[in-house]
XYZ file of C-alpha atoms in Angstrom:
447
model
C 93.081 -2.381 35.538
C 94.840 -0.230 33.032
C 92.088 -0.825 30.466
C 89.534 0.242 33.032
C 91.443 3.307 33.949
C 91.783 4.205 30.277
C 88.061 3.726 29.626
C 87.188 5.983 32.492
C 89.489 8.651 31.284
C 88.005 8.318 27.767
C 84.539 8.714 29.250
C 85.538 11.703 31.188
C 87.128 13.380 28.141
C 84.113 12.651 26.050
C 81.860 14.121 28.810
C 83.988 17.316 28.947
C 83.995 17.548 25.176
C 80.166 17.268 24.953
C 79.675 19.693 27.837
C 81.790 22.268 26.012
C 80.047 21.645 22.746
C 76.579 22.080 24.386
C 77.711 25.317 26.023
C 78.948 26.788 22.747
C 75.841 25.848 20.912
C 73.611 27.390 23.669
C 76.014 30.276 24.351
C 73.453 32.945 23.447
C 70.882 31.527 25.784
C 73.341 31.201 28.581
C 74.283 34.848 28.376
C 74.519 37.462 25.655
C 77.674 38.864 27.319
C 79.597 35.549 27.158
C 81.109 34.210 23.992
C 81.764 30.461 24.031
C 83.826 28.624 21.343
C 86.537 25.940 21.125
C 88.652 23.690 19.032
C 88.787 19.989 18.955
C 91.858 18.353 17.174
C 92.710 14.750 16.508
C 96.364 13.987 15.559
C 98.134 10.822 14.674
C 101.816 10.380 14.015
C 103.671 7.092 12.921
C 107.394 6.678 13.031
C 108.870 6.017 9.605
C 111.580 3.648 10.917
C 109.678 1.344 13.122
C 106.010 2.094 12.019
C 105.280 2.599 15.785
C 102.581 5.047 16.918
C 104.425 8.091 18.109
C 101.409 10.231 18.817
C 97.667 9.462 19.151
C 96.256 12.612 20.460
C 92.867 14.093 21.136
C 93.082 17.775 22.094
C 90.214 19.876 23.246
C 90.534 23.625 23.951
C 87.262 25.274 25.057
C 87.308 29.072 25.222
C 85.075 31.499 27.043
C 85.233 35.366 26.888
C 83.014 38.157 27.927
C 82.642 41.388 29.783
C 82.331 42.278 33.529
C 81.505 46.016 33.429
C 84.298 47.558 31.222
C 86.751 44.574 31.845
C 87.037 42.104 29.085
C 88.061 38.552 30.162
C 89.211 35.372 28.415
C 89.707 31.869 29.633
C 90.994 28.920 27.581
C 91.190 25.441 28.770
C 92.965 22.326 27.401
C 92.209 18.609 27.794
C 94.661 16.171 26.067
C 94.496 12.470 25.688
C 97.503 10.894 24.094
C 96.952 7.054 23.791
C 100.570 6.559 22.564
C 102.227 8.145 25.694
C 105.701 8.100 24.160
C 106.490 11.788 24.193
C 106.740 12.471 27.870
C 106.254 9.261 30.010
C 106.175 9.997 33.646
C 106.075 13.719 33.255
C 103.519 14.041 35.957
C 106.325 13.212 38.431
C 108.865 15.510 36.864
C 107.023 18.674 35.929
C 107.752 20.359 39.263
C 111.366 20.855 37.978
C 110.064 23.132 35.210
C 106.735 24.651 36.246
C 105.733 26.998 38.908
C 103.064 25.886 41.445
C 100.242 27.776 39.734
C 101.107 26.648 36.187
C 101.032 22.799 36.582
C 98.877 20.343 34.691
C 96.516 17.951 36.371
C 97.323 14.367 35.139
C 94.657 11.753 34.948
C 96.751 8.725 34.720
C 99.627 8.403 32.228
C 97.995 9.580 29.050
C 95.432 12.412 29.891
C 96.091 15.791 31.401
C 94.071 18.892 31.989
C 95.473 22.473 31.897
C 94.337 26.000 32.326
C 95.841 27.324 29.100
C 95.101 31.016 29.394
C 93.173 33.288 31.717
C 93.368 36.955 31.493
C 91.489 40.268 31.913
C 91.878 43.296 29.659
C 91.555 46.673 31.334
C 91.696 50.094 29.708
C 92.449 52.948 32.169
C 93.049 56.251 30.626
C 95.999 55.828 28.140
C 96.899 52.524 29.811
C 96.107 49.061 28.393
C 96.608 46.339 30.866
C 96.335 42.618 30.230
C 96.672 40.762 33.558
C 96.751 36.997 33.925
C 97.999 33.835 32.242
C 99.029 34.742 28.679
C 101.544 34.730 25.791
C 103.645 37.774 24.940
C 105.634 37.686 21.717
C 108.701 39.894 21.166
C 110.726 40.198 18.018
C 109.754 39.187 14.454
C 111.890 36.014 13.754
C 110.047 32.809 12.922
C 110.839 29.994 15.265
C 114.451 31.182 16.098
C 114.966 32.993 19.338
C 116.711 36.337 19.666
C 114.232 38.646 21.612
C 111.322 36.162 21.951
C 112.247 35.056 25.440
C 109.159 36.012 27.452
C 107.262 32.711 27.613
C 109.163 29.409 28.303
C 108.649 26.528 25.793
C 107.411 22.946 25.909
C 109.744 20.543 24.012
C 107.242 17.774 24.258
C 107.641 17.433 20.498
C 111.002 19.152 20.186
C 110.179 22.103 17.922
C 107.554 20.429 15.709
C 104.038 21.685 15.383
C 102.645 25.223 15.738
C 105.065 27.526 17.380
C 102.276 29.217 19.401
C 101.341 25.809 20.949
C 105.042 25.399 21.924
C 104.921 28.484 24.180
C 103.860 27.840 27.790
C 101.496 30.749 28.784
C 102.550 32.174 32.142
C 101.041 34.534 34.789
C 102.019 38.084 34.346
C 100.992 41.779 34.180
C 101.434 43.291 30.714
C 100.973 47.027 30.582
C 101.125 49.326 27.473
C 100.625 52.956 26.885
C 101.573 55.482 24.082
C 104.274 58.029 24.943
C 104.484 60.506 22.188
C 104.943 58.700 18.864
C 106.056 55.477 20.664
C 104.444 52.733 22.718
C 105.829 51.814 26.071
C 105.368 48.204 27.325
C 106.122 46.986 30.769
C 106.056 43.335 31.806
C 106.076 41.842 35.369
C 106.256 38.111 35.270
C 105.621 36.356 38.631
C 105.151 32.840 37.304
C 108.436 30.878 37.936
C 107.957 28.435 35.072
C 110.718 27.514 32.543
C 111.483 25.404 29.616
C 109.791 22.042 29.840
C 112.289 19.427 28.484
C 111.274 15.841 28.653
C 114.015 13.550 30.095
C 112.314 10.390 28.884
C 110.457 9.683 25.611
C 110.727 10.152 21.943
C 112.210 13.667 21.998
C 114.281 13.416 25.267
C 117.320 15.736 24.632
C 120.429 13.667 24.636
C 122.951 15.796 22.449
C 126.187 16.702 24.390
C 125.491 20.276 23.255
C 122.705 20.465 25.876
C 123.278 17.540 28.305
C 126.530 16.568 30.125
C 127.842 13.221 28.924
C 129.121 10.360 31.007
C 132.479 8.966 29.831
C 132.583 5.447 28.423
C 135.141 4.380 30.960
C 133.109 5.693 34.064
C 131.499 2.728 35.963
C 130.167 4.455 38.907
C 126.793 6.206 39.761
C 125.312 9.299 38.078
C 123.059 11.320 40.461
C 120.741 13.906 39.110
C 119.730 16.270 41.937
C 116.492 18.359 42.183
C 116.476 21.585 40.203
C 117.117 24.606 42.139
C 114.133 26.569 40.833
C 113.562 30.028 41.883
C 110.335 30.541 43.709
C 110.471 33.784 45.682
C 107.811 36.337 44.924
C 109.116 39.607 43.550
C 112.853 38.796 44.399
C 112.841 35.979 41.734
C 110.320 37.570 39.304
C 111.109 38.657 35.793
C 110.689 42.123 34.368
C 110.810 43.447 30.807
C 110.491 46.894 29.133
C 109.975 47.565 25.422
C 109.582 50.518 23.306
C 108.065 50.198 19.818
C 107.449 52.734 16.966
C 107.334 53.533 13.191
C 109.893 55.699 11.706
C 110.399 56.411 7.972
C 108.887 53.258 6.926
C 110.568 51.018 9.550
C 108.757 49.155 12.358
C 111.193 49.074 15.225
C 111.663 48.018 18.881
C 114.061 48.477 21.687
C 113.895 45.722 24.329
C 115.335 45.041 27.788
C 114.677 41.911 29.776
C 115.875 41.037 33.323
C 114.917 37.343 33.845
C 116.105 33.920 34.729
C 117.131 31.839 31.728
C 114.455 29.255 30.805
C 116.958 26.418 30.406
C 118.727 24.603 33.197
C 122.451 25.034 33.938
C 124.037 21.604 34.758
C 126.874 21.972 37.351
C 128.847 18.728 37.771
C 131.178 17.346 40.502
C 132.968 13.971 40.222
C 134.261 11.618 42.807
C 135.852 8.157 42.336
C 132.661 6.356 41.755
C 130.070 9.063 41.573
C 129.055 11.997 39.437
C 126.592 14.495 40.857
C 124.784 16.895 38.454
C 122.778 19.805 40.029
C 120.446 21.751 37.729
C 120.071 25.438 38.422
C 118.570 28.537 36.842
C 120.537 31.620 36.406
C 119.585 35.352 35.906
C 120.686 37.446 32.948
C 120.108 40.679 31.212
C 119.059 40.829 27.603
C 119.200 44.000 25.626
C 118.393 44.275 21.917
C 116.121 45.515 19.111
C 114.320 44.765 16.037
C 113.448 46.438 12.646
C 111.511 45.670 9.483
C 110.514 47.409 6.388
C 108.566 46.478 3.184
C 110.076 47.123 -0.308
C 107.445 46.363 -2.821
C 106.775 42.594 -2.457
C 109.780 42.062 -0.159
C 109.966 42.474 3.675
C 113.387 42.830 5.331
C 113.479 41.813 9.027
C 116.339 41.965 11.526
C 116.884 41.317 15.266
C 119.963 41.712 17.354
C 120.415 40.970 21.072
C 123.086 40.907 23.825
C 122.690 38.588 26.711
C 124.863 38.414 29.863
C 125.515 35.287 31.845
C 124.998 32.559 29.318
C 126.253 29.149 30.469
C 127.965 26.751 28.181
C 129.090 23.073 28.750
C 132.800 22.194 28.947
C 134.224 18.859 27.990
C 136.036 18.665 31.265
C 133.452 18.476 34.115
C 136.226 19.117 36.641
C 136.934 22.522 35.304
C 134.572 25.240 36.676
C 131.884 22.541 37.478
C 131.628 21.644 33.791
C 130.296 25.026 32.585
C 131.590 28.385 31.796
C 129.805 31.716 32.160
C 130.096 34.235 29.170
C 128.113 36.803 27.281
C 126.476 36.128 23.971
C 125.542 38.182 20.991
C 122.658 36.758 18.727
C 121.045 38.049 15.666
C 118.831 37.127 12.766
C 118.270 38.514 9.358
C 115.136 37.480 7.352
C 113.842 38.233 3.898
C 110.268 37.582 3.077
C 108.893 37.623 -0.563
C 105.229 37.550 -1.542
C 105.557 36.298 -5.132
C 101.794 36.624 -5.643
C 98.570 36.358 -3.914
C 99.034 32.662 -3.418
C 102.834 32.051 -2.997
C 104.963 33.156 -0.067
C 108.773 32.573 0.299
C 111.047 33.331 3.440
C 114.682 32.874 4.250
C 116.445 33.629 7.584
C 120.043 33.366 8.883
C 120.394 33.047 12.680
C 123.686 33.521 14.306
C 124.950 33.097 18.005
C 128.362 34.087 19.170
C 129.669 33.943 22.659
C 132.405 35.952 24.278
C 135.841 34.957 25.618
C 135.837 31.331 26.861
C 138.408 28.751 27.792
C 139.331 25.943 25.588
C 137.267 22.676 25.696
C 133.856 24.170 24.883
C 131.331 21.520 23.763
C 129.797 23.977 21.309
C 131.481 26.296 18.791
C 131.834 29.906 19.890
C 129.870 30.879 16.720
C 126.841 28.895 15.796
C 124.574 29.551 12.745
C 121.268 28.121 11.381
C 119.733 28.802 8.086
C 115.968 28.421 7.452
C 113.894 28.496 4.289
C 110.158 28.508 3.987
C 107.842 27.940 1.074
C 104.018 28.310 1.209
C 101.481 28.026 -1.557
C 97.713 28.188 -1.567
C 95.328 26.576 -4.058
C 91.516 26.357 -4.776
C 90.480 29.716 -3.342
C 92.825 29.292 -0.394
C 91.122 26.049 0.877
C 94.332 24.046 0.061
C 97.682 25.056 1.510
C 101.193 23.394 1.093
C 104.018 24.479 3.198
C 107.739 23.240 3.192
C 110.267 24.414 5.878
C 113.970 23.534 6.146
C 116.137 24.247 9.073
C 119.779 23.804 8.301
C 122.522 23.738 10.931
C 125.713 25.344 9.501
C 128.223 23.957 11.938
C 127.475 20.357 11.969
C 125.418 19.823 8.777
C 122.294 18.624 10.474
C 118.796 19.772 9.963
C 115.119 19.278 9.754
C 112.609 19.232 6.858
C 108.895 19.713 7.339
C 106.386 19.321 4.635
C 102.689 19.908 5.427
C 99.472 20.027 3.315
C 96.044 21.021 4.706
C 92.519 21.202 3.183
C 89.646 23.148 4.566
C 86.501 21.016 4.201
C 84.405 23.715 5.543
C 84.443 26.833 7.657
C 84.772 24.781 10.799
C 86.583 21.578 9.686
C 90.007 20.906 8.148
C 92.353 18.020 7.523
C 95.970 17.888 7.028
C 99.002 15.463 6.324
C 102.571 16.096 7.080
C 106.051 14.587 7.248
C 108.970 15.544 9.546
C 112.388 14.453 8.615
C 115.582 14.887 10.769
C 119.060 14.372 9.480
C 122.670 14.634 10.903
C 124.804 12.975 13.527
C 123.657 12.026 16.970
C 125.659 14.722 18.772
C 123.947 17.475 16.811
C 120.826 19.537 17.631
C 118.538 18.129 14.881
C 120.485 14.962 14.281
C 119.878 13.564 17.727
C 116.367 12.826 16.586
C 117.242 11.159 13.307
C 115.479 7.981 14.326
C 112.238 9.909 15.243
C 111.169 10.766 11.649
C 107.410 10.662 11.250
C 104.298 11.065 9.100
C 101.255 12.554 10.583
C 97.593 13.349 10.034
C 95.337 15.853 11.700
C 91.583 16.568 11.778
C 90.605 19.943 13.225
C 87.091 21.159 14.167
C 86.115 24.567 15.466
C 82.899 24.630 17.557
């Protein structure tokens, strides 16, 4: 029965892919005001330790865009078939803990899901530019490390591997911008109650005590994980953001304010003689900050700084304050980019988080720091690209090394190879996945 189900899913996926391809080829005949395109990607990943298949994915993203009067619209879909099914087994039952009702995927069995990836309309009215619908909004200029970029939640299906744009979960919102003198004002109203999607099972299930409460070795009772208390009230539980951006004396800058629920769950705990109850909740906070960047010859200096209220950190003693403490947090990142020549790019970043006064017994350090380094080189008239990235945790000595190479076979087709290597102890951010090192291959086709 499983093989029949999988065959049906494969036929359905092939039919959807063929239909999207036909539409794109015949787009001009379909309508001169509608542009149809898309991407089909095949990805394979094998774990280095066990040689097991970690990922066997076919991803198809058809995209349509056009005009209705003066309103421009864009719709992007996603069909994903992963024959390995090791990254998020059983997620169709658990996604309600993380995703709002209007942002959930449709699962066809265990290995296939369909998703409306983005769907928005662009409206220009006087000095206002308004984008309404399901979309991504990026704040800040840091690469892969969060300070101000807190608008869209993330999918940790592959932890932080892959393209960061694909890690973001597009959400429903209204994004309005207008010039005010020499600056630009942006207002965000986010009414999609979707938060970080963290797999509880599978290859990249988060297990580090930095993020998940731990059960003592001496405890022989039952651990009960309750349903997440996810906000879902219209307007009252919505998120709001305001940003000013400008250019002054060579500096691109921004001032940011965000009033939103944190995208990560807060795990409150109670313990009885033979039972531990864990209740996931979401908590509101304020985020204030800003960013600045300037170019000096071949070098670009970037910086971000943010202050956030109501940040919850785990305590070693679950009987104290429910196992969590509420503090404020200051975070910042400084980055330096250097374009050596037309083909070679270097970048380095230092990311620091520091929480306010807290009682003894924190699981994490009050000050946490991560260093990143990036090297990118292009060859053969930019048809070949090699990239190496290292993320180094400075508190526990753990980290991640990623090396990727890609080759453009044509304007529409490219292939790539990559390796992802984790190191460190099992209680650290990156080290918890030290047994999940992998080598991967990808084939991408734009139609």
